[in-house]
Short mmCIF file of C-alpha atoms in Angstrom, two decimals:
data_model
loop_
_atom_site.label_atom_id
_atom_site.label_comp_id
_atom_site.label_asym_id
_atom_site.label_seq_id
_atom_site.Cartn_x
_atom_site.Cartn_y
_atom_site.Cartn_z
CA MET A 1 -164.24 -123.13 82.44
CA ILE A 2 -164.11 -119.34 82.35
CA ALA A 3 -161.62 -117.74 80.15
CA GLU A 4 -158.07 -116.31 82.13
CA LYS A 5 -158.36 -112.81 81.60
CA THR A 6 -161.61 -112.41 82.98
CA VAL A 7 -161.78 -114.48 86.02
CA TRP A 8 -160.22 -111.39 88.04
CA GLY A 9 -161.41 -108.77 85.55
CA THR A 10 -159.87 -105.23 85.39
CA LEU A 11 -157.93 -106.14 89.05
CA SER A 12 -154.65 -106.64 88.73
CA GLY A 13 -152.82 -106.61 91.68
CA ILE A 14 -151.21 -108.68 93.90
CA ARG A 15 -153.76 -108.23 96.62
CA PRO A 16 -157.40 -107.86 95.57
CA ALA A 17 -158.90 -108.46 98.57
CA LYS A 18 -157.67 -104.62 99.29
CA VAL A 19 -160.48 -103.17 96.55
CA ALA A 20 -162.85 -105.23 98.82
CA ALA A 21 -161.97 -103.82 102.14
CA LYS A 22 -161.88 -99.92 100.42
CA LEU A 23 -165.85 -100.97 99.51
CA LEU A 24 -166.47 -102.04 102.64
CA LYS A 25 -164.97 -99.13 105.10
CA SER A 26 -166.75 -97.13 102.23
CA GLY A 27 -170.45 -97.76 103.84
CA LYS A 28 -171.11 -100.55 101.07
CA ASN A 29 -172.35 -103.94 103.11
CA ALA A 30 -171.14 -107.49 102.12
CA GLU A 31 -173.41 -107.74 99.07
CA GLU A 32 -172.72 -104.47 98.07
CA ALA A 33 -169.08 -104.67 98.19
CA ALA A 34 -169.33 -107.80 95.99
CA GLU A 35 -171.23 -106.72 93.53
CA THR A 36 -169.02 -104.01 92.57
CA LEU A 37 -165.90 -105.92 92.17
CA LYS A 38 -168.69 -108.02 89.71
CA ASN A 39 -169.92 -105.12 88.00
CA GLU A 40 -167.48 -102.19 88.32
CA TYR A 41 -164.24 -104.87 88.18
CA HIS A 42 -165.80 -107.33 86.26
CA VAL A 43 -164.87 -110.22 88.39
CA THR A 44 -166.62 -113.73 88.57
CA PRO A 45 -169.18 -113.77 91.30
CA ASP A 46 -167.54 -116.76 92.94
CA ARG A 47 -163.81 -114.54 93.11
CA ALA A 48 -166.21 -111.38 94.52
CA LYS A 49 -167.38 -113.51 97.32
CA LYS A 50 -164.18 -115.05 98.33
CA CYS A 51 -162.51 -111.55 98.37
CA THR A 52 -165.29 -110.09 100.31
CA LEU A 53 -165.02 -112.88 102.68
CA THR A 54 -161.47 -112.13 103.49
CA ALA A 55 -161.60 -108.23 103.03
CA GLN A 56 -164.63 -108.70 105.66
CA LYS A 57 -161.34 -110.79 108.09
CA ALA A 58 -158.85 -108.52 107.44
CA ILE A 59 -161.49 -105.40 108.62
CA ALA A 60 -162.39 -107.28 111.82
CA LEU A 61 -158.68 -108.96 113.05
CA ARG A 62 -157.52 -104.63 112.44
CA GLU A 63 -159.65 -103.72 114.76
CA THR A 64 -158.40 -105.73 117.23
CA LEU A 65 -154.69 -104.76 117.04
CA ASN A 66 -152.79 -102.23 119.29
CA PRO A 67 -150.65 -99.75 117.59
CA LYS A 68 -147.53 -101.31 119.01
CA ASP A 69 -148.56 -105.04 117.52
CA VAL A 70 -146.08 -106.22 115.52
CA ALA A 71 -145.21 -110.17 113.98
CA LEU A 72 -142.25 -111.55 112.98
CA TYR A 73 -140.86 -113.47 110.50
CA ILE A 74 -137.78 -115.75 110.96
CA GLY A 75 -136.24 -116.70 107.98
CA ILE A 76 -133.98 -119.49 106.98
CA PRO A 77 -132.83 -120.67 103.47
CA PHE A 78 -132.27 -123.94 103.29
CA CYS A 79 -133.49 -126.75 101.76
CA LYS A 80 -132.94 -130.21 101.27
CA THR A 81 -133.39 -129.92 97.84
CA ARG A 82 -135.12 -127.91 95.32
CA CYS A 83 -138.36 -127.99 93.69
CA ALA A 84 -139.55 -127.70 89.59
CA TYR A 85 -141.27 -124.78 90.48
CA CYS A 86 -139.29 -122.81 92.80
CA SER A 87 -137.47 -120.06 92.99
CA PHE A 88 -136.98 -118.90 96.37
CA VAL A 89 -133.05 -118.05 97.50
CA SER A 90 -132.39 -120.80 99.25
CA ASN A 91 -129.21 -123.34 99.69
CA ASN A 92 -128.66 -127.25 99.89
CA VAL A 93 -128.15 -127.87 103.67
CA GLU A 94 -126.59 -131.05 103.02
CA ARG A 95 -124.05 -128.89 99.92
CA SER A 96 -123.59 -126.09 101.97
CA PHE A 97 -123.57 -127.60 105.67
CA ASN A 98 -120.54 -125.70 106.47
CA LEU A 99 -122.83 -122.47 106.01
CA SER A 100 -125.36 -123.41 108.98
CA GLU A 101 -123.12 -122.71 112.04
CA PRO A 102 -122.17 -119.31 110.94
CA PHE A 103 -125.62 -118.50 109.74
CA THR A 104 -127.10 -119.07 113.02
CA LYS A 105 -124.62 -117.29 114.75
CA THR A 106 -125.53 -114.08 112.45
CA LEU A 107 -129.22 -114.64 112.87
CA ILE A 108 -129.07 -115.03 116.46
CA LYS A 109 -127.18 -111.77 116.40
CA GLU A 110 -129.47 -109.83 114.56
CA LEU A 111 -132.55 -111.79 116.74
CA LYS A 112 -131.23 -110.32 120.02
CA GLU A 113 -130.90 -106.87 118.48
CA THR A 114 -134.11 -106.84 117.10
CA ALA A 115 -135.71 -107.74 120.43
CA LYS A 116 -134.12 -105.03 122.30
CA ILE A 117 -135.15 -102.25 119.88
CA ALA A 118 -138.73 -104.06 120.00
CA GLN A 119 -138.64 -104.05 124.21
CA ARG A 120 -137.43 -100.63 123.49
CA TRP A 121 -139.63 -98.61 122.25
CA GLY A 122 -143.18 -101.08 123.58
CA LEU A 123 -143.26 -103.21 120.54
CA ARG A 124 -145.91 -106.05 121.30
CA VAL A 125 -144.94 -109.18 119.22
CA ILE A 126 -148.50 -110.69 118.64
CA ALA A 127 -147.14 -113.67 115.37
CA ILE A 128 -143.86 -115.62 114.18
CA TYR A 129 -143.63 -117.24 111.73
CA MET A 130 -140.16 -118.98 111.35
CA GLY A 131 -139.76 -119.84 107.57
CA GLY A 132 -137.99 -120.61 104.67
CA GLY A 133 -136.33 -122.53 102.53
CA THR A 134 -137.50 -125.32 105.22
CA PRO A 135 -135.92 -124.32 108.57
CA THR A 136 -136.27 -128.42 109.88
CA ALA A 137 -133.75 -128.86 107.21
CA LEU A 138 -130.87 -127.02 109.91
CA PRO A 139 -129.43 -129.18 111.74
CA ASP A 140 -131.21 -130.11 115.40
CA GLU A 141 -128.56 -127.79 117.28
CA SER A 142 -128.69 -125.07 115.04
CA LEU A 143 -132.56 -125.22 115.05
CA GLU A 144 -132.11 -125.25 119.10
CA LYS A 145 -130.21 -122.51 119.64
CA ILE A 146 -132.46 -120.62 117.47
CA LEU A 147 -135.53 -122.27 118.66
CA LYS A 148 -134.02 -120.99 121.95
CA THR A 149 -133.32 -117.28 121.35
CA VAL A 150 -136.99 -116.85 120.34
CA GLN A 151 -137.85 -117.93 124.10
CA GLU A 152 -135.15 -115.80 125.61
CA THR A 153 -135.61 -112.58 123.82
CA ILE A 154 -138.84 -112.46 122.89
CA ASP A 155 -142.19 -111.27 125.08
CA PHE A 156 -144.70 -113.75 124.80
CA LYS A 157 -147.57 -112.03 126.57
CA TYR A 158 -149.37 -110.62 123.91
CA LEU A 159 -148.17 -113.70 121.01
CA ARG A 160 -151.41 -115.10 119.47
CA GLU A 161 -149.65 -117.82 116.84
CA TYR A 162 -145.88 -119.04 116.78
CA THR A 163 -145.74 -120.94 113.25
CA VAL A 164 -142.44 -122.98 111.95
CA GLU A 165 -142.57 -124.63 108.96
CA ALA A 166 -141.58 -128.32 108.41
CA GLY A 167 -142.34 -127.84 104.77
CA ARG A 168 -140.74 -130.91 103.70
CA PRO A 169 -141.99 -134.08 105.40
CA ASP A 170 -139.07 -135.42 105.02
CA THR A 171 -136.99 -132.94 107.31
CA LEU A 172 -139.16 -134.02 110.60
CA THR A 173 -137.70 -135.97 112.62
CA LYS A 174 -139.28 -136.91 116.30
CA GLU A 175 -136.50 -134.98 117.26
CA ASN A 176 -136.48 -131.58 115.60
CA LEU A 177 -140.29 -132.01 116.27
CA LYS A 178 -139.60 -132.11 119.96
CA LEU A 179 -137.47 -129.35 120.06
CA ILE A 180 -140.29 -127.15 118.27
CA ALA A 181 -143.16 -128.61 119.93
CA GLU A 182 -141.00 -127.56 124.06
CA ASN A 183 -139.73 -124.23 123.19
CA GLY A 184 -142.98 -122.53 122.05
CA ALA A 185 -144.57 -122.62 118.75
CA SER A 186 -148.27 -123.47 118.44
CA ARG A 187 -148.45 -124.50 115.09
CA ILE A 188 -146.22 -126.35 112.17
CA CYS A 189 -146.81 -126.35 108.54
CA ILE A 190 -146.29 -129.26 106.05
CA ASN A 191 -145.95 -128.61 102.41
CA PRO A 192 -146.50 -131.95 100.55
CA GLN A 193 -147.79 -129.56 97.70
CA THR A 194 -149.18 -132.66 96.10
CA MET A 195 -150.14 -136.89 97.51
CA ALA A 196 -149.36 -138.13 94.18
CA ASP A 197 -145.81 -140.17 94.38
CA GLU A 198 -145.32 -139.55 90.52
CA VAL A 199 -145.89 -135.51 91.12
CA LEU A 200 -143.61 -135.98 93.97
CA ALA A 201 -141.05 -137.45 91.82
CA ALA A 202 -141.84 -134.58 88.77
CA ILE A 203 -141.01 -131.44 91.05
CA GLY A 204 -137.90 -133.03 92.64
CA ARG A 205 -138.55 -133.85 95.99
CA ASN A 206 -137.42 -136.92 97.61
CA HIS A 207 -139.98 -138.26 99.61
CA THR A 208 -143.44 -140.03 99.19
CA ALA A 209 -146.96 -139.21 100.01
CA GLU A 210 -146.08 -141.97 102.81
CA ASP A 211 -144.02 -139.85 104.46
CA ILE A 212 -146.77 -137.00 104.88
CA LEU A 213 -148.50 -139.08 106.07
CA LYS A 214 -146.54 -140.52 109.22
CA ALA A 215 -145.34 -136.79 109.31
CA ALA A 216 -148.64 -136.01 110.46
CA GLU A 217 -149.63 -139.00 112.63
CA GLN A 218 -146.23 -137.43 114.37
CA ILE A 219 -147.29 -134.11 114.99
CA LYS A 220 -151.00 -135.49 116.24
CA GLN A 221 -148.84 -136.91 118.92
CA THR A 222 -148.11 -133.07 120.15
CA ASN A 223 -149.76 -130.37 121.01
CA LEU A 224 -148.90 -128.84 117.51
CA ALA A 225 -151.84 -127.33 115.12
CA LEU A 226 -151.40 -128.52 111.73
CA ASN A 227 -151.32 -126.06 108.69
CA MET A 228 -150.72 -127.81 105.04
CA ASP A 229 -150.25 -125.97 101.28
CA ILE A 230 -150.85 -127.65 97.79
CA ILE A 231 -150.60 -126.57 94.46
CA ALA A 232 -152.56 -126.68 91.77
CA GLY A 233 -151.39 -126.85 88.45
CA LEU A 234 -147.77 -128.73 88.39
CA PRO A 235 -146.49 -130.91 86.33
CA THR A 236 -147.92 -134.19 85.24
CA ASP A 237 -150.57 -133.60 87.54
CA THR A 238 -154.59 -133.87 86.75
CA ALA A 239 -157.64 -132.77 88.16
CA LYS A 240 -158.53 -136.28 88.81
CA ASN A 241 -155.07 -136.21 90.58
CA PHE A 242 -155.10 -132.73 92.49
CA ALA A 243 -158.60 -133.81 93.93
CA GLU A 244 -157.30 -136.69 95.84
CA THR A 245 -154.71 -135.07 96.77
CA LEU A 246 -156.84 -132.36 98.51
CA ASP A 247 -159.00 -135.59 100.03
CA LYS A 248 -156.02 -137.01 101.72
CA VAL A 249 -155.56 -133.62 102.84
CA LEU A 250 -158.83 -133.64 104.37
CA GLU A 251 -158.39 -136.53 106.04
CA LEU A 252 -155.74 -135.20 108.13
CA ASP A 253 -157.74 -132.74 109.28
CA PRO A 254 -155.51 -129.24 109.22
CA GLU A 255 -156.68 -126.16 110.67
CA ASN A 256 -155.41 -124.68 107.63
CA ILE A 257 -155.26 -125.62 104.09
CA THR A 258 -153.73 -123.51 101.78
CA VAL A 259 -154.54 -123.46 98.37
CA HIS A 260 -151.77 -122.24 95.75
CA THR A 261 -151.61 -122.17 92.19
CA LEU A 262 -148.37 -122.57 90.12
CA SER A 263 -146.96 -119.60 89.67
CA LEU A 264 -144.15 -119.43 86.62
CA LYS A 265 -141.19 -118.35 87.92
CA LYS A 266 -137.88 -116.94 86.50
CA GLY A 267 -134.81 -119.21 87.60
CA SER A 268 -137.28 -122.27 88.45
CA ARG A 269 -136.51 -125.61 86.58
CA ILE A 270 -140.17 -125.88 85.00
CA MET A 271 -139.15 -122.74 83.31
CA LEU A 272 -135.78 -123.06 82.43
CA ASN A 273 -137.11 -126.64 81.26
CA ASN A 274 -139.86 -125.92 79.69
CA GLU A 275 -141.73 -128.76 81.20
CA ASN A 276 -145.24 -129.62 80.79
CA ILE A 277 -148.16 -128.42 83.08
CA PRO A 278 -151.56 -128.54 83.42
CA SER A 279 -153.53 -126.02 80.91
CA GLY A 280 -155.33 -122.90 82.70
CA GLU A 281 -158.87 -124.73 82.39
CA ILE A 282 -157.55 -127.89 84.06
CA VAL A 283 -155.73 -125.41 87.15
CA GLY A 284 -159.41 -123.89 86.91
CA GLU A 285 -160.87 -127.42 87.24
CA MET A 286 -158.74 -128.14 90.37
CA LEU A 287 -159.71 -124.77 92.05
CA ASP A 288 -163.27 -125.14 91.55
CA TYR A 289 -162.81 -128.57 93.49
CA ALA A 290 -161.08 -126.69 96.24
CA SER A 291 -163.59 -124.50 96.69
CA GLU A 292 -166.39 -126.44 96.91
CA ARG A 293 -164.89 -129.10 98.72
CA LEU A 294 -163.35 -127.00 101.39
CA GLU A 295 -166.72 -124.98 101.96
CA SER A 296 -168.59 -128.38 102.12
CA ARG A 297 -166.01 -129.03 105.19
CA SER A 298 -166.75 -125.64 106.72
CA TYR A 299 -163.57 -124.37 105.91
CA GLU A 300 -163.65 -120.30 105.06
CA PRO A 301 -161.25 -118.74 102.80
CA TYR A 302 -159.37 -115.83 104.99
CA TYR A 303 -156.66 -114.42 102.91
CA ILE A 304 -155.65 -114.17 98.56
CA TYR A 305 -152.97 -112.53 97.16
CA ARG A 306 -151.95 -113.08 93.15
CA GLN A 307 -148.38 -113.66 91.49
CA SER A 308 -147.24 -112.54 88.29
CA TYR A 309 -147.45 -115.13 85.91
CA ILE A 310 -149.34 -117.22 88.25
CA SER A 311 -151.22 -120.56 86.15
CA GLY A 312 -154.07 -119.77 84.65
CA GLY A 313 -154.09 -115.58 85.77
CA PHE A 314 -155.80 -117.03 89.38
CA GLU A 315 -154.61 -116.90 93.09
CA ASN A 316 -153.60 -118.45 96.38
CA THR A 317 -156.37 -118.76 98.91
CA GLY A 318 -155.54 -119.60 102.58
CA TRP A 319 -158.52 -121.63 104.33
CA SER A 320 -159.26 -121.98 108.05
CA LYS A 321 -161.27 -123.32 110.27
CA ALA A 322 -163.38 -121.04 112.21
CA ASP A 323 -161.43 -118.81 114.44
CA ARG A 324 -158.00 -120.42 112.93
CA GLU A 325 -156.89 -118.60 110.58
CA CYS A 326 -153.46 -117.97 110.75
CA ILE A 327 -152.82 -114.33 111.82
CA TYR A 328 -149.17 -113.96 110.97
CA ASN A 329 -150.51 -114.49 106.98
CA MET A 330 -153.27 -111.59 107.53
CA CYS A 331 -151.03 -109.25 109.20
CA MET A 332 -148.19 -110.15 105.78
CA MET A 333 -150.52 -110.14 102.68
CA GLU A 334 -152.82 -107.48 104.05
CA GLU A 335 -150.30 -105.70 105.51
CA LEU A 336 -152.74 -104.83 108.56
CA CYS A 337 -149.27 -104.52 110.95
CA SER A 338 -145.77 -104.04 110.71
CA VAL A 339 -143.47 -106.92 109.95
CA LEU A 340 -139.96 -107.16 111.83
CA SER A 341 -138.08 -109.38 109.54
CA VAL A 342 -134.64 -111.67 110.91
CA GLY A 343 -132.82 -114.49 108.57
CA GLY A 344 -132.02 -114.93 104.70
CA GLY A 345 -134.07 -112.95 102.51
CA GLY A 346 -136.34 -111.21 105.36
CA VAL A 347 -138.62 -108.30 104.49
CA THR A 348 -139.38 -105.86 106.89
CA LYS A 349 -142.49 -103.81 106.51
CA PHE A 350 -143.32 -100.57 108.46
CA VAL A 351 -147.04 -99.56 108.14
CA THR A 352 -148.23 -96.97 109.34
CA GLU A 353 -151.19 -97.02 111.86
CA ASP A 354 -153.51 -95.72 109.71
CA GLY A 355 -152.25 -98.58 106.90
CA SER A 356 -151.45 -96.20 104.04
CA LYS A 357 -147.49 -95.62 104.13
CA ILE A 358 -145.40 -98.93 104.21
CA GLU A 359 -141.89 -98.91 103.78
CA ARG A 360 -139.60 -101.64 103.09
CA GLU A 361 -135.84 -103.11 104.19
CA PHE A 362 -134.76 -106.21 102.77
CA ASN A 363 -132.19 -108.36 104.49
CA ALA A 364 -129.27 -109.94 101.91
CA LYS A 365 -130.71 -112.88 99.90
CA TYR A 366 -128.28 -116.40 100.19
CA PRO A 367 -126.94 -117.12 102.84
CA LEU A 368 -123.49 -116.40 102.53
CA GLU A 369 -124.09 -113.06 101.28
CA TYR A 370 -126.43 -112.64 104.58
CA ILE A 371 -123.71 -114.05 106.86
CA ASN A 372 -121.38 -111.30 104.95
CA ARG A 373 -122.93 -108.32 104.66
CA THR A 374 -123.55 -107.22 108.19
CA ASP A 375 -123.92 -103.88 107.25
CA LYS A 376 -127.33 -104.62 105.74
CA ILE A 377 -128.79 -106.08 108.84
CA GLU A 378 -127.21 -102.82 111.11
CA LYS A 379 -128.85 -100.57 108.33
CA LYS A 380 -132.22 -101.73 108.52
CA LEU A 381 -131.82 -102.24 112.45
CA ALA A 382 -131.49 -98.10 112.67
CA LYS A 383 -133.88 -97.89 110.13
CA MET A 384 -135.92 -99.58 112.86
CA GLU A 385 -134.97 -97.65 115.60
CA GLU A 386 -135.14 -94.22 113.36
CA ASN A 387 -138.97 -95.54 112.52
CA TYR A 388 -140.18 -95.74 116.36
CA ALA A 389 -138.53 -93.36 117.28
CA LEU A 390 -140.26 -91.09 115.10
CA SER A 391 -143.60 -92.31 116.00
CA ILE A 392 -143.49 -91.60 119.72
#
């Protein structure tokens, strides 16, 4: 297996496909761009090829975008429990149930104000992503209010996709699945991370692989497309377990599969407890298997991003069936258009038409802080109004 420091050569940024995109835009063809990545940046051949493919997809998507096109992110920072690898800002909904109602009220107000500004300046929402946390951890009443507000305030005329993260299968019920399906969503994302019960227990998940299969079967009874995420490098995991996880996920035939590499995040239980995790060499074996297996099933990489302290120095890769890429992921990761974010931890990105300038506005992270710091929301909304007034 290639040593950790040479997999991506001298490329150290979060978005390596941006480098490939620049090479393609300079006039190089895909083969020449990949060769440059290998020879000048010392990227391994497989990563160079994957990077070039994702850059081509990003360029193709950007060519379809109108200057008024934007994506919308809705952040719901609640989960049932906190996974061992996680440092995301999220509250245990069972412990902070009393926050769900005021959080929902604040979110709905922000969403309505954001929609008004978008309408005033003729913005076209092409992709919606409701993430977290785990949106389906909210009480059904709160989730329904948010879903209905989206339908009532956002013009779906230009909408290409609408994804809701169910994240944890133990938060998905017939009731909330029906709410999601009936309120305009087109995709749902379940993130098993692993299909090995012993690894699920090690990361603090209170469900089994069988629960994942049951959730996927429920989704098949709807008109919702299925996205799934898995992680290479989890505590107690092995290359064999990981391979079995991917094979079981493939049996469910999702449109999208994101293969994450474990990121060693400060504040996560893995770091605090110094838990035993697979070596970089084993993680490399996992990712090699994933690439070979996914390609054999006609999945293609469509976005790549890297994180600080990522296990083995590798990457996270989104794979999809042909023409079934998650547009929001591409817009967000490759910064192809502005992303309007509402809710806890949301980051709004104002991207100029040529992508040369990006400004960010951050919402408060924790639910209580989000509820109380309406001044941050007002500042973000004012910046949004100013930004689009200046663009006219």
